[in-house]
Amino acid sequence: MRGSRLPRLVVWVVSALVTGPRRDFVLGDLEEDFRRRVSTGGRVWAMVGVWVEVARSAGPLATWSLDGRGGTMRGLGQDWTGAVRMFGRAPGFAFTVVATLALGIGGATAVYSVLRGVVLEPLPFDDPERVVVLWGETPEYPRAPLTVGDHNALVDGVEAFESVAASWTNTTLLLGGARAEQVRVGWVTPGYFETVGVQPALGRTPAAGEEAHVVLGHGLWERRYGGDPDVLGRTVDLGGERFEVVGVLPAGRDPDLTAFGGGRTNHDLWRLMPAGWVQGDDRSVGWLRSSARLAPGVSEARAQTEVDALMARVNTTVTDRDGGADLRVNVIPARTDLVGDASRTLWILMAAVCGVLLVAAANVANLLLARGEGRAAEVAVRAALGGGRGRLVRQFLVESATLAGAGAVAGLGVAWAGVAALRAAAPAELPRLDGVTLDAGVVTFAVLATAATALVFGLLPAVRASRSDLAAAMAARRATDDAGSRRWSRALVVAQVALSLALVSGTGLLLRSLSGLHDVDLGFARAGVLTFALEAPSWGEGDAEAAAKMGDFIRSMDAVPGVEAVGFTNRVPLAGGLYTGTVASQAMVAAENDAVETSFRYVTAGYLDALEVRVVTGRTLTRDDDATVGLVDELVARRLWPGGEAVGRTIQVQTVGGDPAWVEVVGVVAPMKHAGVEAPAAETVLLPMLPRAANQNFRYVAARVSGDPLAVVEPLREAVEAVDAQGVVARVRTMDDLFDASVAPTRFASQLLLVFGGVALLLATVGLHGVMAFTVRRRAREMGIRMALGAERERILRDAFRSGATLVVAGLAGGLVLALAGGSFLESLLYEVDARDVVTLGAAAGVILVAGLLGAWVPARLVLGIDPVKALRSD
Amino acid sequence: MPDVLSELEVLALAALLRLGDDAYGVAIRDDILERTGRSVSIGSLYKALQRLEDRGLAESEIGEPTAERGGRARKLLRITALGQAALRDSVASFRRMMDGLGLEREGT
């Protein structure tokens, strides 16, 4: 008789509530009852009956196992009911407390969930803690890609590594089908996917030697192939070469370890590097991103020791390495490498939001203390009548836990909204932001934060309550004030003011950095500039044909209405990307001194016009310049010819992989910010691009336009397609976008700190107001007596105000110490502002002082409302 | 100081006395419902029974599993001598409280 078995859900619910052998009796009873109901009243009636029974029994069953020893739970139930009733009678108080806690808990939870998703969550690889990246470190570059020779030395030379692999990235055109598309291609050595720990969701990865095979990223597979599993075995056209698709990678598991240039690149597809690329011991160019998988049970420290020992040996044999003979290879956990900078920002925010949570907890503690004060007599009477001390403490704790629980529920709502806001406001560079959700771990955090908060603000009043004795409490009611509790609540106000000052001054420092960043001299004019990558399937044979084609593109784009200047480069400013070489003056070559390593950029004349690059001396480039001329920026000029004239001199330049060439300096330009707004401009040599048009990995276009840059995107695309129907315009960004992205981490942090600082200040002011108002009311009798004895109201007002102002000043002093200590914590986010900046600190202190004094003055004025007669009668 | 029985505990002890060897969860609940019109939840009843057991006023044994209970055993309860004494005490003190109030006659 299937229909009369107990519903499975009922079994689950009851099993969750009751454990052990008891479960059997209860379920047996429920089932027997259920069957009887089915036979007498039918199934529906039985269902209703059994659920009513379960609902009524849930409470007793859940507390069953806790019951029996001294009626603890029953007592707690009474305390809880009492607490709810008490707060029902004081809804304003309860609301203030719950709202305060909701802000604190919600804010902390929201920031924690971002921190967890971005920083704490493991990477989506197999045994991700074993994946490390290997960056070279030279005096010039702290994070340099490795040369083939150094990579190969590591492949077999380190026992701590289970495997070593390398990758490299470029872009190419995916042809065939409706429209050509620019795709990012990851080139990897065999074994890369095993090293990183990502297996394909479909098919397999290319085996060693399968150089005409690709594995698709999940995104490209869904976007271009509609998630069709039959894509395996299909042929795709990459820039004219044909490849067979052998696999598809799983969603959200991109075996991408690049954090190079500050941003995360998501690859569209992956292929093997030709075997010849990574053979031998060539050390002229560093271009490999090497990664390794640690052998089981091996620590990074041990791997680093082995690598150091190996490199010490290797370095002695090396003479001609890019970046010098003294190379250190750093073994860095992949996650640290990927989220390094972001994690610092997030930890700072976490500290700030915990500060807010503390202020909130302190506030609530204060409010409860004030209430406890009002109830001191009640408590004392209960204690005198035999109410156990433990029982009283418990009642206070239950009350604060009730408030904290309500605060936590409201806080989760705040957190939910907060996460949505953070996701909207966070810089695009913040990796793994998609993974940020309010999950079980985050809710656990909220509960823990709540418990901690409840403990902090519940303990003080509880401890105080446990100490109260009848005589003192009754006396306190009569006389002026209870020194103990006043000391506590005053200390809390001081702590709040101090924390607020630290937060506000931190916010101030970030805001100043942000405004400093906006005033940075970029070396070019960013407004009205549009940039994009331009790719074509073929650029012809040799430099001449490629230059002719680039010329065609330039002319076609120049003719677009609204375009004032347009040109090519190999790297756009502010977008990062490394392209380096060495430069030496004639004198240095003659003296056989080491050449200087600098950044190199290839540019056309129109590019310099489009960016309005400032020419300091000499001239800019023209369309007809050949490979024998070039520009240097002021930094290079100063380095090669300190105090001397650069224009007219000859330099020997050598870019990575190229031959040395002599170039005449025809002009000196202002340094341009290539790596980002904050990073100092790197010494840069600018060479004409057209004479070297064929051998370019990247071709970017910059166009200066009148009016809205985005309005000319489509016309520019048409102009490109008019020259080559397969030409592709990709990664379209305005210079303003790039600027915003570059300052985003600082802006993100300052916006959030602004909110946190504001909330902390508000809470501190509310707290001060509360304490002052309470004190004045408590002392109304004393003040009434003083007035009756002829004291002036103004004088009493001044006294009351002074007692509040003292707290504010004490808090400011503590806050200064805190702000100075916390400032160094912020240092990494600051731009040309000292972490101990006096002006910022002073301004922050001023804001707090005004807010604090206002918070003291308003309630102090309650003094004026005291009626001596009433005050004296009030007992 | 002797334990004071709650009302539910008094009712449960009385049901145990009446049901004899056939006293278990649902049967006790039904007996209370039938005679007093009070609907007691299984959960509260088990907690009350547990308290009685803890104080030695009742004792229990595990019965045979039956098909009508989905193959689950029942927990059979029996009132102890101590339980009978406690029940008598309770009823006696209840009577004494009611004496002379003229309430008893009205009901009968």
Short mmCIF file of C-alpha atoms in Angstrom, two decimals, chain A residues 5-6 11 22 24-33 35-37 53 56-57 59-61 63-64 67-68 74, chain B residues 24-27 29-30 39-44 46-47 50-51 54 62 66-75:
data_model
loop_
_atom_site.label_atom_id
_atom_site.label_comp_id
_atom_site.label_asym_id
_atom_site.label_seq_id
_atom_site.Cartn_x
_atom_site.Cartn_y
_atom_site.Cartn_z
CA ARG A 5 3.55 5.46 3.72
CA LEU A 6 4.74 8.47 5.62
CA VAL A 11 10.97 11.62 7.49
CA ARG A 22 14.46 8.21 19.53
CA ASP A 24 12.52 5.44 15.37
CA PHE A 25 9.80 5.80 18.01
CA VAL A 26 8.77 9.21 16.83
CA LEU A 27 8.64 8.22 13.18
CA GLY A 28 6.82 5.02 14.08
CA ASP A 29 4.19 6.98 15.96
CA LEU A 30 3.83 9.46 13.13
CA GLU A 31 3.47 6.69 10.59
CA GLU A 32 0.90 4.80 12.64
CA ASP A 33 -1.06 7.99 13.09
CA ARG A 35 -2.09 5.43 8.30
CA ARG A 36 -5.01 5.70 10.62
CA ARG A 37 -5.85 9.10 9.21
CA GLU A 53 1.73 17.37 13.94
CA ARG A 56 3.68 21.50 16.46
CA SER A 57 6.32 19.00 17.49
CA GLY A 59 10.10 22.97 18.75
CA PRO A 60 9.91 20.39 21.52
CA LEU A 61 11.72 17.78 19.41
CA THR A 63 15.17 20.96 22.19
CA TRP A 64 14.47 17.48 23.45
CA ASP A 67 16.37 19.26 27.91
CA GLY A 68 16.36 17.51 31.21
CA ARG A 74 12.99 26.56 29.28
CA TYR B 24 3.19 4.20 23.78
CA GLY B 25 3.35 7.56 21.98
CA VAL B 26 0.22 7.73 19.82
CA ALA B 27 -1.88 5.62 22.21
CA ARG B 29 -1.79 11.00 23.05
CA ASP B 30 -5.12 9.62 21.87
CA SER B 39 -4.55 17.84 21.69
CA VAL B 40 -0.94 17.30 22.73
CA SER B 41 1.79 17.29 20.08
CA ILE B 42 3.90 14.18 19.82
CA GLY B 43 6.99 16.26 20.45
CA SER B 44 5.76 17.76 23.72
CA TYR B 46 7.79 12.69 24.30
CA LYS B 47 9.57 15.43 26.19
CA GLN B 50 11.34 11.73 29.04
CA ARG B 51 11.14 13.92 32.13
CA ASP B 54 14.49 10.78 34.12
CA ILE B 62 11.53 -1.27 23.20
CA THR B 66 5.29 -3.65 13.33
CA ALA B 67 4.17 -3.27 9.73
CA GLU B 68 1.63 -0.57 10.47
CA ARG B 69 4.50 1.56 11.82
CA GLY B 70 6.51 1.10 8.65
CA GLY B 71 8.67 -1.54 10.28
CA ARG B 72 9.57 0.65 13.22
CA ALA B 73 9.57 -0.35 16.86
CA ARG B 74 7.47 1.34 19.51
CA LYS B 75 8.66 2.53 22.86
#
